[in-house]
Tab-separated table of C-alpha atoms and ligand atoms in Angstrom:
chain	number	residue	atom	x	y	z
A	1	UNK	CA	-186.384	0.866	235.510
A	2	UNK	CA	-183.556	2.647	237.289
A	3	UNK	CA	-180.954	0.191	238.442
A	4	UNK	CA	-180.167	0.503	242.093
A	5	UNK	CA	-176.514	0.398	243.056
A	6	UNK	CA	-175.580	-2.453	245.352
A	7	UNK	CA	-174.567	0.045	247.972
A	8	UNK	CA	-174.289	3.753	247.506
A	9	UNK	CA	-175.684	5.942	244.805
A	10	UNK	CA	-175.868	5.920	241.011
A	11	UNK	CA	-173.421	8.166	239.229
A	12	UNK	CA	-175.734	10.901	238.027
A	13	UNK	CA	-175.001	14.417	236.954
A	14	UNK	CA	-177.887	16.712	237.530
A	15	UNK	CA	-178.601	20.285	238.496
A	16	UNK	CA	-179.186	21.291	242.043
A	17	UNK	CA	-182.564	20.269	243.325
A	18	UNK	CA	-185.279	22.863	243.581
A	19	UNK	CA	-187.500	21.665	246.399
A	20	UNK	CA	-191.136	21.298	245.496
A	21	UNK	CA	-190.330	19.738	242.132
A	22	UNK	CA	-192.031	16.488	241.398
A	23	UNK	CA	-188.779	15.203	239.908
A	24	UNK	CA	-189.063	11.425	240.042
A	25	UNK	CA	-185.355	10.794	239.380
A	26	UNK	CA	-184.449	13.045	242.292
A	27	UNK	CA	-187.058	11.528	244.583
A	28	UNK	CA	-185.852	8.002	243.879
A	29	UNK	CA	-182.160	8.728	244.458
A	30	UNK	CA	-181.781	12.145	246.107
A	31	UNK	CA	-178.400	11.367	247.676
A	32	UNK	CA	-176.166	12.369	244.705
A	33	UNK	CA	-178.067	15.643	244.453
A	34	UNK	CA	-177.519	16.281	248.140
A	35	UNK	CA	-173.772	15.861	247.618
A	36	UNK	CA	-173.869	18.494	244.886
A	37	UNK	CA	-175.852	20.826	247.076
A	38	UNK	CA	-173.362	20.436	249.911
A	39	UNK	CA	-170.560	21.376	247.574
A	40	UNK	CA	-172.256	24.795	247.308
A	41	UNK	CA	-173.156	25.103	250.981
A	42	UNK	CA	-175.030	26.837	252.493
A	43	UNK	CA	-176.466	28.422	249.429
A	44	UNK	CA	-178.909	31.175	248.855
A	45	UNK	CA	-181.366	29.223	246.759
A	46	UNK	CA	-183.804	32.060	246.116
A	47	UNK	CA	-184.352	35.610	247.290
A	48	UNK	CA	-185.614	35.399	250.848
A	49	UNK	CA	-184.625	31.776	251.378
A	50	UNK	CA	-181.452	30.050	252.508
A	51	UNK	CA	-180.991	26.355	251.968
A	52	UNK	CA	-178.858	24.599	254.568
A	53	UNK	CA	-177.335	21.299	253.593
A	54	UNK	CA	-174.514	20.379	255.969
A	55	UNK	CA	-174.972	18.831	259.379
A	56	UNK	CA	-173.182	21.789	261.007
A	57	UNK	CA	-175.447	24.314	259.268
A	58	UNK	CA	-178.565	22.378	260.211
A	59	UNK	CA	-177.474	22.168	263.827
A	60	UNK	CA	-177.184	25.961	263.878
A	61	UNK	CA	-180.652	26.402	262.383
A	62	UNK	CA	-182.420	23.767	264.482
A	63	UNK	CA	-180.770	24.379	267.831
A	64	UNK	CA	-181.370	28.133	267.935
A	65	UNK	CA	-185.135	28.289	268.038
A	66	UNK	CA	-185.064	31.878	269.388
A	67	UNK	CA	-183.680	33.040	266.020
A	68	UNK	CA	-184.913	30.330	263.666
A	69	UNK	CA	-188.587	30.132	264.434
A	70	UNK	CA	-191.024	27.493	263.333
A	71	UNK	CA	-193.862	29.932	264.024
A	72	UNK	CA	-194.585	30.297	260.309
A	73	UNK	CA	-197.230	32.957	260.459
A	74	UNK	CA	-199.069	32.840	257.176
A	75	UNK	CA	-197.626	29.376	256.550
A	76	UNK	CA	-199.357	27.855	253.586
A	77	UNK	CA	-201.268	25.174	255.490
A	78	UNK	CA	-204.350	27.341	255.606
A	79	UNK	CA	-204.722	27.095	259.384
A	80	UNK	CA	-206.063	29.945	261.512
A	81	UNK	CA	-203.869	29.068	264.458
A	82	UNK	CA	-200.453	27.431	264.797
A	83	UNK	CA	-200.209	23.662	264.890
A	84	UNK	CA	-199.215	22.577	268.400
A	85	UNK	CA	-196.370	22.061	269.256
A	86	UNK	CA	-194.689	22.254	265.831
A	87	UNK	CA	-195.424	25.913	265.128
A	88	UNK	CA	-194.935	27.163	268.679
A	89	UNK	CA	-191.699	28.851	269.708
A	90	UNK	CA	-190.041	28.798	273.124
A	91	UNK	CA	-190.851	29.352	275.908
A	92	UNK	CA	-194.508	28.279	275.262
A	93	UNK	CA	-193.319	25.225	273.346
A	94	UNK	CA	-191.954	23.683	276.560
A	95	UNK	CA	-195.378	23.585	278.198
A	96	UNK	CA	-196.811	21.460	275.402
A	97	UNK	CA	-193.889	19.046	275.256
A	98	UNK	CA	-194.112	18.645	279.024
A	99	UNK	CA	-197.652	17.387	278.503
A	100	UNK	CA	-197.007	15.330	275.375
A	101	UNK	CA	-193.568	13.761	275.986
A	102	UNK	CA	-194.704	11.338	278.726
A	103	UNK	CA	-197.553	10.126	276.488
A	104	UNK	CA	-195.047	9.122	273.782
A	105	UNK	CA	-192.215	7.967	276.062
A	106	UNK	CA	-190.280	4.794	275.133
A	107	UNK	CA	-191.850	2.842	278.025
A	108	UNK	CA	-195.369	3.708	276.871
A	109	UNK	CA	-194.559	2.822	273.285
A	110	UNK	CA	-192.944	-0.488	274.296
A	111	UNK	CA	-196.350	-1.549	275.679
A	112	UNK	CA	-197.731	-1.396	272.123
A	113	UNK	CA	-195.442	-4.195	270.926
A	114	UNK	CA	-198.020	-7.042	271.132
A	115	UNK	CA	-200.664	-4.931	269.429
A	116	UNK	CA	-198.295	-3.879	266.618
A	117	UNK	CA	-197.078	-7.443	266.161
A	118	UNK	CA	-200.664	-8.753	265.947
A	119	UNK	CA	-201.562	-6.048	263.468
A	120	UNK	CA	-198.558	-6.771	261.227
A	121	UNK	CA	-199.392	-10.485	261.190
A	122	UNK	CA	-203.054	-9.872	260.455
A	123	UNK	CA	-202.122	-7.707	257.469
A	124	UNK	CA	-199.680	-10.321	256.154
A	125	UNK	CA	-202.389	-13.017	256.592
A	126	UNK	CA	-204.488	-11.007	254.160
A	127	UNK	CA	-202.103	-11.384	251.204
A	128	UNK	CA	-199.553	-14.104	252.016
A	129	UNK	CA	-201.358	-16.824	250.010
A	130	UNK	CA	-201.524	-14.599	246.942
A	131	UNK	CA	-197.752	-14.335	246.478
A	132	UNK	CA	-197.870	-10.592	245.953
A	133	UNK	CA	-199.155	-7.471	247.614
A	134	UNK	CA	-199.786	-3.833	246.992
A	135	UNK	CA	-197.360	-3.033	249.790
A	136	UNK	CA	-198.288	0.640	249.989
A	137	UNK	CA	-202.046	0.170	250.268
A	138	UNK	CA	-202.230	-3.221	251.950
A	139	UNK	CA	-199.464	-2.755	254.509
A	140	UNK	CA	-197.698	0.589	254.737
A	141	UNK	CA	-200.856	2.712	254.969
A	142	UNK	CA	-203.089	0.532	257.186
A	143	UNK	CA	-200.417	-0.473	259.726
A	144	UNK	CA	-199.522	2.942	261.192
A	145	UNK	CA	-203.060	4.236	260.695
A	146	UNK	CA	-204.634	1.409	262.687
A	147	UNK	CA	-202.082	1.723	265.469
A	148	UNK	CA	-202.421	5.482	265.596
A	149	UNK	CA	-206.227	5.580	265.560
A	150	UNK	CA	-206.417	3.109	268.413
A	151	UNK	CA	-203.816	5.058	270.390
A	152	UNK	CA	-205.611	8.322	269.776
A	153	UNK	CA	-209.027	6.846	270.521
A	154	UNK	CA	-210.864	7.073	267.214
A	155	UNK	CA	-212.666	4.167	265.521
A	156	UNK	CA	-210.960	2.661	262.495
A	157	UNK	CA	-213.974	3.602	260.371
A	158	UNK	CA	-212.714	7.206	260.603
A	159	UNK	CA	-209.550	6.415	258.655
A	160	UNK	CA	-210.777	7.428	255.153
A	161	UNK	CA	-211.861	10.805	256.553
A	162	UNK	CA	-208.509	11.409	258.275
A	163	UNK	CA	-206.508	10.292	255.240
A	164	UNK	CA	-208.556	12.686	253.155
A	165	UNK	CA	-207.750	15.584	255.535
A	166	UNK	CA	-204.111	14.597	255.285
A	167	UNK	CA	-204.110	14.352	251.493
A	168	UNK	CA	-205.892	17.709	251.109
A	169	UNK	CA	-203.223	19.335	253.297
A	170	UNK	CA	-200.233	17.716	251.580
A	171	UNK	CA	-201.524	17.870	248.039
A	172	UNK	CA	-204.302	20.487	247.817
A	173	UNK	CA	-206.321	20.944	244.650
A	174	UNK	CA	-205.754	23.806	242.216
A	175	UNK	CA	-202.850	24.824	240.047
A	176	UNK	CA	-201.756	28.206	241.419
A	177	UNK	CA	-200.380	29.103	244.852
A	178	UNK	CA	-203.608	31.002	245.612
A	179	UNK	CA	-205.739	28.008	244.666
A	180	UNK	CA	-203.599	25.716	246.839
A	181	UNK	CA	-203.988	28.070	249.773
A	182	UNK	CA	-207.749	28.376	249.282
A	183	UNK	CA	-208.068	24.569	249.171
A	184	UNK	CA	-205.961	24.203	252.324
A	185	UNK	CA	-208.006	26.850	254.146
A	186	UNK	CA	-211.224	25.000	253.315
A	187	UNK	CA	-209.634	21.754	254.501
A	188	UNK	CA	-208.437	23.332	257.747
A	189	UNK	CA	-211.984	24.538	258.476
A	190	UNK	CA	-213.261	20.995	257.933
A	191	UNK	CA	-210.589	19.630	260.293
A	192	UNK	CA	-211.478	22.193	262.968
A	193	UNK	CA	-215.159	21.286	262.712
A	194	UNK	CA	-214.423	17.568	262.748
A	195	UNK	CA	-212.333	17.647	265.932
A	196	UNK	CA	-214.667	20.159	267.620
A	197	UNK	CA	-217.493	17.619	267.169
A	198	UNK	CA	-215.311	14.731	268.388
A	199	UNK	CA	-214.357	16.727	271.501
A	200	UNK	CA	-217.962	17.735	272.232
A	201	UNK	CA	-218.995	14.074	272.132
A	202	UNK	CA	-216.039	13.021	274.280
A	203	UNK	CA	-216.796	15.547	276.976
A	204	UNK	CA	-220.171	13.855	277.484
A	205	UNK	CA	-218.429	10.559	278.400
A	206	UNK	CA	-216.237	9.368	281.249
A	207	UNK	CA	-212.512	9.711	280.364
A	208	UNK	CA	-211.009	6.727	278.564
A	209	UNK	CA	-207.394	5.520	278.507
A	210	UNK	CA	-206.553	6.961	275.115
A	211	UNK	CA	-204.548	9.950	273.943
A	212	UNK	CA	-207.548	12.169	273.286
A	213	UNK	CA	-208.868	11.661	276.824
A	214	UNK	CA	-205.419	12.451	278.213
A	215	UNK	CA	-205.242	15.652	276.161
A	216	UNK	CA	-208.636	16.663	277.521
A	217	UNK	CA	-207.965	15.856	281.167
A	218	UNK	CA	-204.256	16.375	281.950
A	219	UNK	CA	-203.053	19.559	283.658
A	220	UNK	CA	-199.749	21.190	282.810
A	221	UNK	CA	-198.447	23.730	285.299
A	222	UNK	CA	-201.915	23.772	286.862
A	223	UNK	CA	-203.711	24.478	283.585
A	224	UNK	CA	-205.750	22.336	281.264
A	225	UNK	CA	-205.627	22.638	277.452
A	226	UNK	CA	-208.494	24.583	275.906
A	227	UNK	CA	-210.631	22.873	273.250
A	228	UNK	CA	-208.847	24.920	270.568
A	229	UNK	CA	-205.467	23.747	271.831
A	230	UNK	CA	-206.625	20.107	271.796
A	231	UNK	CA	-207.836	20.603	268.212
A	232	UNK	CA	-204.492	22.132	267.191
A	233	UNK	CA	-202.570	19.206	268.702
A	234	UNK	CA	-204.938	16.709	267.052
A	235	UNK	CA	-204.583	18.399	263.659
A	236	UNK	CA	-200.811	18.064	263.851
A	237	UNK	CA	-201.057	14.443	264.997
A	238	UNK	CA	-202.973	13.390	261.913
A	239	UNK	CA	-200.480	15.216	259.677
A	240	UNK	CA	-197.381	13.911	261.477
A	241	UNK	CA	-198.581	10.494	262.619
A	242	UNK	CA	-200.309	8.953	259.598
A	243	UNK	CA	-197.989	9.608	256.666
A	244	UNK	CA	-194.459	9.487	257.997
A	245	UNK	CA	-194.288	5.816	258.993
A	246	UNK	CA	-195.982	4.853	255.719
A	247	UNK	CA	-193.307	6.808	253.839
A	248	UNK	CA	-190.476	5.200	255.785
A	249	UNK	CA	-191.900	1.699	255.264
A	250	UNK	CA	-192.256	2.121	251.493
A	251	UNK	CA	-188.780	3.640	251.041
A	252	UNK	CA	-187.168	1.019	253.302
A	253	UNK	CA	-188.851	-2.014	251.719
A	254	UNK	CA	-188.036	-0.776	248.241
A	255	UNK	CA	-184.406	-0.515	249.287
A	256	UNK	CA	-184.476	-4.015	250.794
A	257	UNK	CA	-186.209	-5.509	247.759
A	258	UNK	CA	-183.439	-4.085	245.585
A	259	UNK	CA	-180.597	-5.112	247.899
A	260	UNK	CA	-180.861	-8.843	248.647
A	261	UNK	CA	-177.602	-8.793	250.616
A	262	UNK	CA	-179.020	-6.305	253.092
A	263	UNK	CA	-182.316	-8.164	253.273
A	264	UNK	CA	-180.518	-11.429	254.002
A	265	UNK	CA	-178.618	-9.777	256.883
A	266	UNK	CA	-181.985	-9.101	258.543
A	267	UNK	CA	-183.274	-12.614	257.883
A	268	UNK	CA	-180.079	-14.214	259.224
A	269	UNK	CA	-179.739	-11.987	262.275
A	270	UNK	CA	-182.891	-10.176	263.420
A	271	UNK	CA	-180.918	-8.616	266.287
A	272	UNK	CA	-179.562	-6.210	263.665
A	273	UNK	CA	-183.046	-4.751	263.102
A	274	UNK	CA	-182.894	-1.791	265.538
A	275	UNK	CA	-179.705	-0.448	263.969
A	276	UNK	CA	-180.916	-1.356	260.441
A	277	UNK	CA	-183.988	0.805	261.082
A	278	UNK	CA	-181.759	3.751	262.073
A	279	UNK	CA	-179.580	3.312	258.991
A	280	UNK	CA	-182.590	3.072	256.676
A	281	UNK	CA	-183.993	6.233	258.266
A	282	UNK	CA	-180.643	7.961	257.697
A	283	UNK	CA	-180.310	6.822	254.110
A	284	UNK	CA	-183.892	7.296	252.993
A	285	UNK	CA	-184.792	10.356	255.148
A	286	UNK	CA	-188.455	10.515	254.056
A	287	UNK	CA	-188.945	13.992	255.577
A	288	UNK	CA	-186.361	15.595	253.329
A	289	UNK	CA	-186.645	19.227	254.347
A	290	UNK	CA	-188.079	21.220	257.226
A	291	UNK	CA	-188.533	24.980	257.330
A	292	UNK	CA	-187.767	27.786	259.727
A	293	UNK	CA	-188.072	31.556	259.458
A	294	UNK	CA	-185.357	33.888	260.777
A	295	UNK	CA	-186.556	36.320	263.446
A	296	UNK	CA	-183.303	38.346	263.394
A	297	UNK	CA	-180.371	39.031	261.096
A	298	UNK	CA	-177.908	36.200	261.583
A	299	UNK	CA	-175.328	34.053	259.832
A	300	UNK	CA	-175.026	30.343	259.141
A	301	UNK	CA	-171.551	29.087	258.299
A	302	UNK	CA	-170.578	32.461	256.844
A	303	UNK	CA	-173.797	32.873	254.853
A	304	UNK	CA	-175.850	35.935	255.865
A	305	UNK	CA	-179.430	35.276	256.859
A	306	UNK	CA	-181.798	38.240	256.994
A	307	UNK	CA	-184.647	38.758	259.410
A	308	UNK	CA	-187.671	37.218	257.680
A	309	UNK	CA	-185.704	34.830	255.449
A	310	UNK	CA	-186.935	31.266	255.197
A	311	UNK	CA	-184.357	28.658	256.123
A	312	UNK	CA	-184.817	25.348	254.331
A	313	UNK	CA	-183.087	22.716	256.436
A	314	UNK	CA	-182.363	19.713	254.248
A	315	UNK	CA	-182.334	16.751	256.625
A	316	UNK	CA	-181.579	14.314	253.796
A	317	UNK	CA	-178.408	16.146	252.900
A	318	UNK	CA	-177.255	16.454	256.525
A	319	UNK	CA	-177.793	12.708	256.831
A	320	UNK	CA	-175.313	12.017	254.033
A	321	UNK	CA	-172.776	14.685	255.030
A	322	UNK	CA	-169.289	13.231	254.696
A	323	UNK	CA	-168.100	15.388	257.602
A	324	UNK	CA	-170.536	13.612	259.921
A	325	UNK	CA	-170.641	10.066	258.503
A	326	UNK	CA	-167.834	7.815	257.369
A	327	UNK	CA	-168.677	6.323	253.959
A	328	UNK	CA	-171.997	8.196	253.922
A	329	UNK	CA	-173.043	6.647	250.596
A	330	UNK	CA	-172.916	3.125	251.934
A	331	UNK	CA	-175.830	1.601	253.775
A	332	UNK	CA	-174.171	-0.052	256.769
A	333	UNK	CA	-176.592	-1.690	259.181
A	334	UNK	CA	-173.903	-1.911	261.884
A	335	UNK	CA	-173.154	1.835	261.682
A	336	UNK	CA	-172.279	3.019	265.167
A	337	UNK	CA	-172.538	5.800	266.113
A	338	UNK	CA	-175.338	6.861	263.816
A	339	UNK	CA	-176.283	10.432	264.695
A	340	UNK	CA	-178.830	10.821	261.904
A	341	UNK	CA	-181.429	13.574	262.080
A	342	UNK	CA	-184.284	11.940	260.169
A	343	UNK	CA	-186.471	12.911	263.154
A	344	UNK	CA	-185.248	16.519	263.088
A	345	UNK	CA	-183.260	18.154	265.878
A	346	UNK	CA	-183.462	20.727	268.648
A	347	UNK	CA	-186.638	21.433	270.586
A	348	UNK	CA	-188.982	20.277	267.802
A	349	UNK	CA	-187.345	16.872	267.426
A	350	UNK	CA	-190.052	14.349	266.581
A	351	UNK	CA	-192.472	13.620	269.384
A	352	UNK	CA	-193.466	10.312	267.777
A	353	UNK	CA	-189.959	8.909	267.200
A	354	UNK	CA	-190.331	6.117	269.778
A	355	UNK	CA	-193.675	5.088	268.338
A	356	UNK	CA	-192.194	5.166	264.825
A	357	UNK	CA	-189.172	3.094	265.859
A	358	UNK	CA	-191.342	0.527	267.607
A	359	UNK	CA	-193.576	0.100	264.551
A	360	UNK	CA	-190.691	-0.053	262.086
A	361	UNK	CA	-188.782	-2.610	264.170
A	362	UNK	CA	-191.772	-4.908	264.667
A	363	UNK	CA	-192.783	-4.581	261.014
A	364	UNK	CA	-189.289	-5.577	259.838
A	365	UNK	CA	-189.056	-8.433	262.346
A	366	UNK	CA	-192.417	-10.026	261.601
A	367	UNK	CA	-192.265	-9.439	257.856
A	368	UNK	CA	-188.853	-11.090	257.454
A	369	UNK	CA	-189.818	-13.952	259.752
A	370	UNK	CA	-192.782	-14.774	257.507
A	371	UNK	CA	-191.720	-13.496	254.091
A	372	UNK	CA	-187.924	-13.625	253.908
A	373	UNK	CA	-187.763	-13.643	250.095
A	374	UNK	CA	-189.393	-10.878	248.126
A	375	UNK	CA	-188.683	-8.772	245.095
A	376	UNK	CA	-190.034	-6.016	242.899
A	377	UNK	CA	-192.052	-6.976	239.802
A	378	UNK	CA	-189.962	-6.992	236.620
A	379	UNK	CA	-189.918	-3.512	235.095
A	380	UNK	CA	-191.369	-1.895	238.235
A	381	UNK	CA	-191.408	1.891	237.920
A	382	UNK	CA	-191.802	3.577	241.294
A	383	UNK	CA	-194.105	6.520	241.601
A	384	UNK	CA	-192.934	8.879	244.331
A	385	UNK	CA	-195.217	11.405	245.943
A	386	UNK	CA	-193.944	14.945	246.095
A	387	UNK	CA	-193.726	16.541	249.497
A	388	UNK	CA	-192.673	13.687	251.760
A	389	UNK	CA	-190.697	10.940	249.989
A	390	UNK	CA	-192.988	7.954	249.634
A	391	UNK	CA	-193.436	5.191	247.062
A	392	UNK	CA	-197.130	5.345	246.247
A	393	UNK	CA	-197.265	2.144	244.203
A	394	UNK	CA	-194.841	-0.277	245.858
A	395	UNK	CA	-195.693	-3.842	244.837
A	396	UNK	CA	-193.818	-6.833	246.232
A	397	UNK	CA	-193.704	-10.437	244.988
A	398	UNK	CA	-192.881	-13.401	247.225
A	399	UNK	CA	-193.393	-17.173	247.140
A	400	UNK	CA	-197.085	-17.806	247.822
A	401	UNK	CA	-197.818	-19.674	251.057
A	402	UNK	CA	-199.306	-23.108	250.381
B	501	LIG	C1	-190.633	7.493	260.718
B	501	LIG	C2	-191.601	8.306	261.082
B	501	LIG	C3	-191.422	9.764	261.392
B	501	LIG	C4	-190.524	10.659	260.899
B	501	LIG	C5	-189.416	10.400	259.882
B	501	LIG	C6	-190.798	11.932	261.541
B	501	LIG	C7	-190.084	13.083	261.313
B	501	LIG	C8	-190.261	14.260	262.025
B	501	LIG	C9	-189.456	15.440	261.865
B	501	LIG	C10	-188.326	15.598	260.872
B	501	LIG	C11	-189.900	16.365	262.740
B	501	LIG	C12	-189.336	17.779	262.974
B	501	LIG	C13	-190.146	18.833	262.256
B	501	LIG	C14	-189.562	20.229	262.428
B	501	LIG	O1	-188.710	20.432	263.278
B	501	LIG	O2	-189.982	21.120	261.676
B	501	LIG	C15	-191.016	15.790	263.454
B	501	LIG	C16	-191.748	16.434	264.433
B	501	LIG	C17	-192.897	15.913	264.998
B	501	LIG	N1	-193.389	14.638	264.827
B	501	LIG	FE1	-192.574	13.175	263.704
B	501	LIG	N2	-191.861	11.777	262.376
B	501	LIG	C18	-192.269	10.473	262.334
B	501	LIG	C19	-193.321	9.908	263.035
B	501	LIG	C20	-194.166	10.585	263.872
B	501	LIG	C21	-195.332	10.008	264.491
B	501	LIG	C22	-195.793	8.565	264.367
B	501	LIG	C23	-195.934	11.003	265.197
B	501	LIG	C24	-197.206	10.863	265.987
B	501	LIG	C25	-197.382	11.050	267.135
B	501	LIG	C26	-195.114	12.210	265.054
B	501	LIG	C27	-195.364	13.422	265.643
B	501	LIG	C28	-194.553	14.536	265.545
B	501	LIG	C29	-194.825	15.792	266.226
B	501	LIG	C30	-196.023	16.105	267.111
B	501	LIG	C31	-193.778	16.664	265.880
B	501	LIG	C32	-193.594	18.107	266.339
B	501	LIG	C33	-192.749	18.139	267.603
B	501	LIG	C34	-192.513	19.549	268.121
B	501	LIG	O3	-192.727	20.517	267.423
B	501	LIG	O4	-192.108	19.659	269.293
B	501	LIG	N3	-194.072	11.913	264.227
B	501	LIG	N4	-191.218	14.491	263.009
């Protein structure tokens, strides 16, 4: 088992990270690698790709969407059309956010608090007496999935199907790039068919109060979304909305299980939870890297970028940049200000951030109220997924309720 430092990072000496590796040591403690990458910033990691690692370099890439596009034509997700709004550039992007932002506004998400709280408690009821849980499968996956499906307006029985779509996009079968692409294309066709059927059924009914009904019935600038547009939004929602909170929960609870001092801070003073959530997002940054493609010759911090180059924006590294954060290698729940970019930046900044924050805060509050003492099993070896950082096998032990 790798010993976690009390605060900060282990003293490791490794080569620069090549993204896409399934390097478990990197995935568990990426922060020292980020520091090494920043020392070589911004570096040309491969022909046709620039890796940006500092906060300043990422700001340039993410805040200039006219040059650094997320259009990604031919992106390897196997889709026929861009995912909306993630793969749409300005000015069209604005139209979609105008429709979607109010649906995910803080006030709307605050209304979900009782439902999230009830859901968290129901899940804990299921394993509290046992004194242990498969945290990933019994808590971190079902919680955001149940909340999201209800919000979207799909029955919970659809979850296995949606998780399968998600898994086949993130980790497609095959061993070569061509095989991956073929598997993703087949998956995308299945997703298109699935949502086309859901929409056809929905159109036969009176509108409900859920997200899908709102997508089907709301006008933006006098126009309604076409069925294809609703499918392309829905496709992105299941990719962005199911996994990311799961990933953040598993990374955060592993950190807390390994750092009893931090955990006790939450137990003693739950009012610290909102800023603890931000600091855990900064430190763990489950979405490590996002990608843009340059639509013109340009320059980032003195490094030439050619038209057509991919720009790999390493959010995890920007979130531990010593120029932005004092003592970046310490996890400080009171950190203020905390301008982390775990939710991205610029026009594509996460649409679901308020939903994510609400779920993470309620999960931390209710969990620590009921199960203040927990730990990892002796000899626990975490298994991280590649792609998004997530502990796939997190197990927690706690005193069994009598
Ligand atoms: C802790 C949880 C989450 C994290 C860390 C996260 C992270 C991110 C990041 C980094 C981006 C920017 C991607 C880019 O610019 O290329 C993003 C965008 C997005 N996220 Fe999230 N996300 C989370 C939860 C959610 C949830 C629950 C939803 C569901 C509604 C969601 C929906 C979206 C959408 C639709 C976009 C694209 C926005 C646009 O292009 O305008 N996210 N997210």
